[in-house]
JSON list of C-alpha atoms in Angstrom, two decimals:
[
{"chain": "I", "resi": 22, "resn": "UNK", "atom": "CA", "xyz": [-14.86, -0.27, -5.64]},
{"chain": "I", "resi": 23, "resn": "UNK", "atom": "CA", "xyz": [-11.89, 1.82, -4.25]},
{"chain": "I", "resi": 24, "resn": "UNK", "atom": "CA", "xyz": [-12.20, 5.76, -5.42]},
{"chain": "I", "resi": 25, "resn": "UNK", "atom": "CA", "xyz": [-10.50, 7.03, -8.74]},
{"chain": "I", "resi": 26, "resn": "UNK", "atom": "CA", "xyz": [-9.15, 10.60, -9.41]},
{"chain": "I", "resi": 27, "resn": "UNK", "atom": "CA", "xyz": [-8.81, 11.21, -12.97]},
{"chain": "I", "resi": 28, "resn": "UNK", "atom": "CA", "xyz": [-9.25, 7.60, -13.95]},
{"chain": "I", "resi": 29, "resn": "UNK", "atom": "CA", "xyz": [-6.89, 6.64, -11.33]},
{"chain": "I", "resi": 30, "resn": "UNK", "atom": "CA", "xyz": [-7.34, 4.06, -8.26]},
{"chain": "I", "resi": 31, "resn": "UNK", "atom": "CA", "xyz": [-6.28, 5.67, -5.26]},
{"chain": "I", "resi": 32, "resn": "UNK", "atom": "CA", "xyz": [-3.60, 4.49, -2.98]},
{"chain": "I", "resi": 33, "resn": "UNK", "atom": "CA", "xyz": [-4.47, 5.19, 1.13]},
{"chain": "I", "resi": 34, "resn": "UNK", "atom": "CA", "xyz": [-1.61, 4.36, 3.01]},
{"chain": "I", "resi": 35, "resn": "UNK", "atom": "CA", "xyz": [-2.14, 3.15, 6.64]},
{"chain": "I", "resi": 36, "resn": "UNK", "atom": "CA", "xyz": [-4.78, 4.67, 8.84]},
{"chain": "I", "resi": 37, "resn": "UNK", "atom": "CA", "xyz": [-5.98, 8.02, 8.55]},
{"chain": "I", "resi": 38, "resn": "UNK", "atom": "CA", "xyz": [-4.06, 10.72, 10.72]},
{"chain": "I", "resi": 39, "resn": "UNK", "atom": "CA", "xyz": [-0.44, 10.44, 11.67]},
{"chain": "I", "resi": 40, "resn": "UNK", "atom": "CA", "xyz": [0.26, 7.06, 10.57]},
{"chain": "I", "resi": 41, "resn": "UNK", "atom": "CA", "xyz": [-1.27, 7.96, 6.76]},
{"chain": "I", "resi": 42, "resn": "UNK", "atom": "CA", "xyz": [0.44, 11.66, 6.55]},
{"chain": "I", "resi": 43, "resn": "UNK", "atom": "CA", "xyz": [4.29, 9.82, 7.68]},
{"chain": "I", "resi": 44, "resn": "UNK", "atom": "CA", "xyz": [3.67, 7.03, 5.36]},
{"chain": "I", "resi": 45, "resn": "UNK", "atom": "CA", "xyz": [2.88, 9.80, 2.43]},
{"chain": "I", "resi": 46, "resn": "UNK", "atom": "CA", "xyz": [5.71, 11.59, 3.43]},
{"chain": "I", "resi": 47, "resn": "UNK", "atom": "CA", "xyz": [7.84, 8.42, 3.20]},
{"chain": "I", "resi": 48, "resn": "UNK", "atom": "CA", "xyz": [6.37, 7.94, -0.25]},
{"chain": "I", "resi": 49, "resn": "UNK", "atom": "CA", "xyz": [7.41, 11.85, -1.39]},
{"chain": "I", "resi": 50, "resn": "UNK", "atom": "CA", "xyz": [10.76, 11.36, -0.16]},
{"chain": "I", "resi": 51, "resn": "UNK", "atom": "CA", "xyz": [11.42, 7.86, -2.27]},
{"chain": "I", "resi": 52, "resn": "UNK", "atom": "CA", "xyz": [12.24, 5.58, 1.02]},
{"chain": "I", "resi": 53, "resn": "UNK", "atom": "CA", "xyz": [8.43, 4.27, 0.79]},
{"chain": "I", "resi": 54, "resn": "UNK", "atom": "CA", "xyz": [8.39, 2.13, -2.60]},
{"chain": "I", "resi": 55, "resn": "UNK", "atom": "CA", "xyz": [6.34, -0.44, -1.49]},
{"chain": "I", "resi": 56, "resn": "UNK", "atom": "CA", "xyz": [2.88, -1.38, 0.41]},
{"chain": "I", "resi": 57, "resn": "UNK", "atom": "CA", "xyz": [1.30, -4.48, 1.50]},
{"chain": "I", "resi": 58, "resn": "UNK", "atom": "CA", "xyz": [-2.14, -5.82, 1.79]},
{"chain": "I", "resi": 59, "resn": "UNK", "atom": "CA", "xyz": [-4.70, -8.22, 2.86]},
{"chain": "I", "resi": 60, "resn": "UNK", "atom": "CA", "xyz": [-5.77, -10.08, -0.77]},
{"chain": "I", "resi": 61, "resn": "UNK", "atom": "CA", "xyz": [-9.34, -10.50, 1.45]},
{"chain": "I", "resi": 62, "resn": "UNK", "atom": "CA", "xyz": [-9.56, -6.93, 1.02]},
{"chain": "I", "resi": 63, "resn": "UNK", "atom": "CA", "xyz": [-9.25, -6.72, -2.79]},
{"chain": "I", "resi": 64, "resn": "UNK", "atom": "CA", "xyz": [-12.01, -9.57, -2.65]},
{"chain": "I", "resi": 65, "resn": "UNK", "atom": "CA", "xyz": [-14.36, -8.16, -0.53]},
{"chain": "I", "resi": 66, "resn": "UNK", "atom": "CA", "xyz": [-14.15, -4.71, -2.67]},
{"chain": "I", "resi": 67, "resn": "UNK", "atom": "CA", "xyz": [-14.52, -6.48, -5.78]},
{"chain": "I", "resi": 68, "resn": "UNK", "atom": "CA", "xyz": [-11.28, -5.03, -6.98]},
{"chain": "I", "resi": 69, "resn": "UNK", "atom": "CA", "xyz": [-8.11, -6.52, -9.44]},
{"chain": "I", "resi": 70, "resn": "UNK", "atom": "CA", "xyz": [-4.88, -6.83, -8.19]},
{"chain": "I", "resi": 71, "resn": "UNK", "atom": "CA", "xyz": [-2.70, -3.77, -9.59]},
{"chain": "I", "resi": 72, "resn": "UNK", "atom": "CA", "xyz": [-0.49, -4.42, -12.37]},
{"chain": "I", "resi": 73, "resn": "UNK", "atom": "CA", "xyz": [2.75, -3.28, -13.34]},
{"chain": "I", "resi": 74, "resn": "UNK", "atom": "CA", "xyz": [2.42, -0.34, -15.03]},
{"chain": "I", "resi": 75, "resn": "UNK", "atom": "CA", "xyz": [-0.42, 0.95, -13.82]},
{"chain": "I", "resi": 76, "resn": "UNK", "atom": "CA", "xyz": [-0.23, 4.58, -12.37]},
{"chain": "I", "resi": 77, "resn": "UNK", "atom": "CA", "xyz": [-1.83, 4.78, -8.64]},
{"chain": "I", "resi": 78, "resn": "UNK", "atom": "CA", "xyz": [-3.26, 8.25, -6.87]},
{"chain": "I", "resi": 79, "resn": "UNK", "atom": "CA", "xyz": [-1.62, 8.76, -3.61]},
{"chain": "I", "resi": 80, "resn": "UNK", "atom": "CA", "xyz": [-4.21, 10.08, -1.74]},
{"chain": "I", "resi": 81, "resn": "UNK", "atom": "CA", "xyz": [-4.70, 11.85, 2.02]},
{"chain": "I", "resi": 82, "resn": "UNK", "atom": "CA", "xyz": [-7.15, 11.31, 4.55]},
{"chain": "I", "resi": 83, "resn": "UNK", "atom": "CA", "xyz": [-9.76, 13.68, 2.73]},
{"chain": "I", "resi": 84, "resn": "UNK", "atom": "CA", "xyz": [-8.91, 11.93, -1.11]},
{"chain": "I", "resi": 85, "resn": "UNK", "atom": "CA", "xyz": [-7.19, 14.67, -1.84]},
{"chain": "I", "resi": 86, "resn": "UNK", "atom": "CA", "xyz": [-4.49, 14.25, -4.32]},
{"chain": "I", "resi": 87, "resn": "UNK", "atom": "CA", "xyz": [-0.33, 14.23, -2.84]},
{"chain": "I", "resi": 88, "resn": "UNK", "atom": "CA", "xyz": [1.28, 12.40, -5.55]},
{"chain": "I", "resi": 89, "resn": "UNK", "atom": "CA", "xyz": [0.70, 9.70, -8.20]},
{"chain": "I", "resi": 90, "resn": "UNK", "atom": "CA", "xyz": [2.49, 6.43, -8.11]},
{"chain": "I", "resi": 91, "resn": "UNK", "atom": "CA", "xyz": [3.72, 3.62, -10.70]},
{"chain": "I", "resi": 92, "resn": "UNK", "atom": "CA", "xyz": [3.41, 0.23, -9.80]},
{"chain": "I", "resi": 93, "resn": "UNK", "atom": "CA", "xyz": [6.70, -1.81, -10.76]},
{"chain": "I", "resi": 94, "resn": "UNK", "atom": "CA", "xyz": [6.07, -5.09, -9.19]},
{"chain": "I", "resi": 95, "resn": "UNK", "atom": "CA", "xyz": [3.17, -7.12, -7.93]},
{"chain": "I", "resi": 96, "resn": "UNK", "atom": "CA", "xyz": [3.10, -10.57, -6.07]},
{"chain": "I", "resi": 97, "resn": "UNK", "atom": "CA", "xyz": [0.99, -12.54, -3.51]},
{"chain": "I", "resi": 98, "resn": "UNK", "atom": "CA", "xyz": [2.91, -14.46, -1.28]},
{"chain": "I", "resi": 99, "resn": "UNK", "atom": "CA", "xyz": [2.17, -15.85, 1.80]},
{"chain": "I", "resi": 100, "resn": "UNK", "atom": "CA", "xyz": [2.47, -13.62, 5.11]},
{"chain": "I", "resi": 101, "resn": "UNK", "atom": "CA", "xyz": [5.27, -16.02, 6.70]},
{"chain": "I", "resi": 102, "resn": "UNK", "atom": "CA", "xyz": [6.62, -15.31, 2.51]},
{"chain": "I", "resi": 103, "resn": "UNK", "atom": "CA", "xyz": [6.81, -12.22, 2.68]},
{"chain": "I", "resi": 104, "resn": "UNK", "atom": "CA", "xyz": [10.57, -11.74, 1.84]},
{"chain": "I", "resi": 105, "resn": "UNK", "atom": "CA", "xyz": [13.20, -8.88, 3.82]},
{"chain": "I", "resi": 106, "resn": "UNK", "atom": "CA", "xyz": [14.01, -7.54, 0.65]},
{"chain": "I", "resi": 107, "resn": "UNK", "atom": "CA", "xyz": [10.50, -6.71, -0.02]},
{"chain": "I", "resi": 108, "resn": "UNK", "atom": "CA", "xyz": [9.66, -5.36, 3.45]},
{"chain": "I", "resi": 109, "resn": "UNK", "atom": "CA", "xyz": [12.75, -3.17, 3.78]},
{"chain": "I", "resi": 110, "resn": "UNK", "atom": "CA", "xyz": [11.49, -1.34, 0.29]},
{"chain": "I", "resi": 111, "resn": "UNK", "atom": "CA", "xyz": [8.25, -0.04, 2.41]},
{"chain": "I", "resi": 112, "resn": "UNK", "atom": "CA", "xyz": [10.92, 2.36, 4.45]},
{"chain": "I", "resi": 113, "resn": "UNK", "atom": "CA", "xyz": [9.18, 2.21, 7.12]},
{"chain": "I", "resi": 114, "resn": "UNK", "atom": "CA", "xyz": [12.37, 1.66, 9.81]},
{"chain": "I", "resi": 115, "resn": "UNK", "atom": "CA", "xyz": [11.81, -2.28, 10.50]},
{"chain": "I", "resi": 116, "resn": "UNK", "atom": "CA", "xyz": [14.99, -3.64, 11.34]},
{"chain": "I", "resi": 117, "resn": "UNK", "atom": "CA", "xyz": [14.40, -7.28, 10.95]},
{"chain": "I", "resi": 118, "resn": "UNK", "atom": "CA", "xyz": [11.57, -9.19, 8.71]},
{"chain": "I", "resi": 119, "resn": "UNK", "atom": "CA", "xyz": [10.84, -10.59, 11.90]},
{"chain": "I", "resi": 120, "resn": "UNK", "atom": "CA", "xyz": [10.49, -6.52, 13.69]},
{"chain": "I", "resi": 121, "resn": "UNK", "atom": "CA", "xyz": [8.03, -5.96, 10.16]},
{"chain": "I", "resi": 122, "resn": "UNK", "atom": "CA", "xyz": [5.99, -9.31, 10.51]},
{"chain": "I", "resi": 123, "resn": "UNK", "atom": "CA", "xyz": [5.00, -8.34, 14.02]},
{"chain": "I", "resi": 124, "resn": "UNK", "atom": "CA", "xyz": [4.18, -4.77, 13.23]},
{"chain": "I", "resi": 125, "resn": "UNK", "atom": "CA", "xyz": [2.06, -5.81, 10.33]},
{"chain": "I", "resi": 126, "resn": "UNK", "atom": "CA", "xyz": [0.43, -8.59, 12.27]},
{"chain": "I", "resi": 127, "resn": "UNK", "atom": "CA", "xyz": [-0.55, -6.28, 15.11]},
{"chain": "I", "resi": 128, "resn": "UNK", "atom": "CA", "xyz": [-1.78, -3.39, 12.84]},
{"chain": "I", "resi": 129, "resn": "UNK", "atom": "CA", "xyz": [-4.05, -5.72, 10.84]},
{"chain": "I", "resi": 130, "resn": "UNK", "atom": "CA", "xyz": [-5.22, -6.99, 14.48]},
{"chain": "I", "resi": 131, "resn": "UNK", "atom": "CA", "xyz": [-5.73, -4.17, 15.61]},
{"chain": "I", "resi": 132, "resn": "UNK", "atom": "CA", "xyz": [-7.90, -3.30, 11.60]},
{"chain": "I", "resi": 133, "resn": "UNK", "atom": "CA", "xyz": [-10.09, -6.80, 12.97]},
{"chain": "I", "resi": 134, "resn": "UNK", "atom": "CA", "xyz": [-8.12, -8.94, 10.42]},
{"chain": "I", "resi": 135, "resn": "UNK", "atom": "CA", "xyz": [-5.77, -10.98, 12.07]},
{"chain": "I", "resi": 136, "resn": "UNK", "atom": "CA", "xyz": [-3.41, -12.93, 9.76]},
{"chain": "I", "resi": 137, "resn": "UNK", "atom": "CA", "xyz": [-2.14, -16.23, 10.12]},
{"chain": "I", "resi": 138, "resn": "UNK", "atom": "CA", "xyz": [1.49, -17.04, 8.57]},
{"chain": "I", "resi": 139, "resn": "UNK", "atom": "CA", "xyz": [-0.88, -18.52, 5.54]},
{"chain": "I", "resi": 140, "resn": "UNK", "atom": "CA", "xyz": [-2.86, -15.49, 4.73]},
{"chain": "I", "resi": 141, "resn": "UNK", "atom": "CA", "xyz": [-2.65, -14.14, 1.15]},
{"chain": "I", "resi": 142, "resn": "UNK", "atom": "CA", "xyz": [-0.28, -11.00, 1.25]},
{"chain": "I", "resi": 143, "resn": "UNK", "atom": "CA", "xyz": [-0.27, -8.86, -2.12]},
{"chain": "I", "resi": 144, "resn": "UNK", "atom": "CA", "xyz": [3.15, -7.17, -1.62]},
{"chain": "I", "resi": 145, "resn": "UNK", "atom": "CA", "xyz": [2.98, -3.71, -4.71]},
{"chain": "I", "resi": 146, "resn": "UNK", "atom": "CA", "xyz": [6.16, -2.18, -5.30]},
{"chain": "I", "resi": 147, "resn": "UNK", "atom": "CA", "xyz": [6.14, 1.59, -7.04]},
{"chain": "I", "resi": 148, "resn": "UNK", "atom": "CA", "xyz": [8.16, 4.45, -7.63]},
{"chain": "I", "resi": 149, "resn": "UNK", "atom": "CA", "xyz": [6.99, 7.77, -7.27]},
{"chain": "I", "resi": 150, "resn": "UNK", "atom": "CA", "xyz": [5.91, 9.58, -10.32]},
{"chain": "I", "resi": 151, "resn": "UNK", "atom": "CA", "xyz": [5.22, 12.86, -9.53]},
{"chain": "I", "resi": 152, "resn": "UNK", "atom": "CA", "xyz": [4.25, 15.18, -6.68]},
{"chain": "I", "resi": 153, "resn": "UNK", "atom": "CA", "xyz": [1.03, 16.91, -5.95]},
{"chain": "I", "resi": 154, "resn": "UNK", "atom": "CA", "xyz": [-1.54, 16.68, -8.42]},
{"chain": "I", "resi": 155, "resn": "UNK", "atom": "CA", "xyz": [0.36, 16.04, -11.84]},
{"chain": "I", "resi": 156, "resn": "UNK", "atom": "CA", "xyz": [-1.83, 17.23, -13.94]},
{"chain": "I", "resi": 157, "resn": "UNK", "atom": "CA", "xyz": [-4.89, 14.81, -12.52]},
{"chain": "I", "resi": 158, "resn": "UNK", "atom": "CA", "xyz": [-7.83, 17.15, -12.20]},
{"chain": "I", "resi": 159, "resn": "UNK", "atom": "CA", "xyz": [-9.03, 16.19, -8.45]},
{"chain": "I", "resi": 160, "resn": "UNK", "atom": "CA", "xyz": [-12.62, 17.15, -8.76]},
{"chain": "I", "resi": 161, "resn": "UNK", "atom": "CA", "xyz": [-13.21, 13.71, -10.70]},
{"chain": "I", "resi": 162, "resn": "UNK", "atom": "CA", "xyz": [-13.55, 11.69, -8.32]},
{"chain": "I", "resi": 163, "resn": "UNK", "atom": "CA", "xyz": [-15.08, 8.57, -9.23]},
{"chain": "I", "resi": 164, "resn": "UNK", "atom": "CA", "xyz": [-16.66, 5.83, -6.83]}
]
């Protein structure tokens, strides 16, 4: 199971370091409203899919609270699926869907996952919620 903080599943963005702190920052400044990820992953960790609605922790690379999240749409589509519209919402500065496919094919590569145009993609769009720890006590962390 993924970590909770006050009931919460936590949201890690990236890898930890530079990529994760940009990609929060992204998030705190609304261009970040989406994330994508590998449905293997919410398999192998015995997790649901998120649902809309549902209120994510934004976390750092110590679990430490930076904002919580609401998820407002949730879809699995296949990687070559994976719509522009969608992958301009993660803000990340792609400027093609072609520029995003190879930068997410490389950095799940580089994770050992390498996806195929057919690979399950669970594409979560959210809006941000509130910054810091809104009111989410961050000593309950949960496993």
């Amino acid at each position: 199971m993924w970590p909770r903080i006050g009931g919460l599943r936590t949201l890690d963005l990236g890898t930890p370091g530079e990529m994760r702190a940009n990609l929060n920052t992204l998030v705190l400044a609304g261009v970040k409203q989406a994330t994508a990820g590998l449905l293997s992953e919410y398999d192998r960790e015995g997790e649901q899919l998120e649902h809309v609605g549902e209120r994510l922790a934004l976390v750092d690379d110590h679990d430490g609270l930076v904002a919580v999240v609401e998820v407002t749409g949730v879809e699995v589509v296949p990687f070559a699926g994976v719509s522009w519209d969608f992958a301009r919402s993660e803000g990340e500065g792609d400027r093609s869907i072609e520029e995003w496919r190879d930068g997410h094919a490389a950095f799940w590569a580089r994770a050992g996952t390498p996806v195929e145009d057919d690979t399950p993609i669970v594409c979560v769009r959210f809006r941000l919620v509130s910054a810091g720890d809104g009111g989410i006590t961050t000593g309950d962390l949960g496993t």
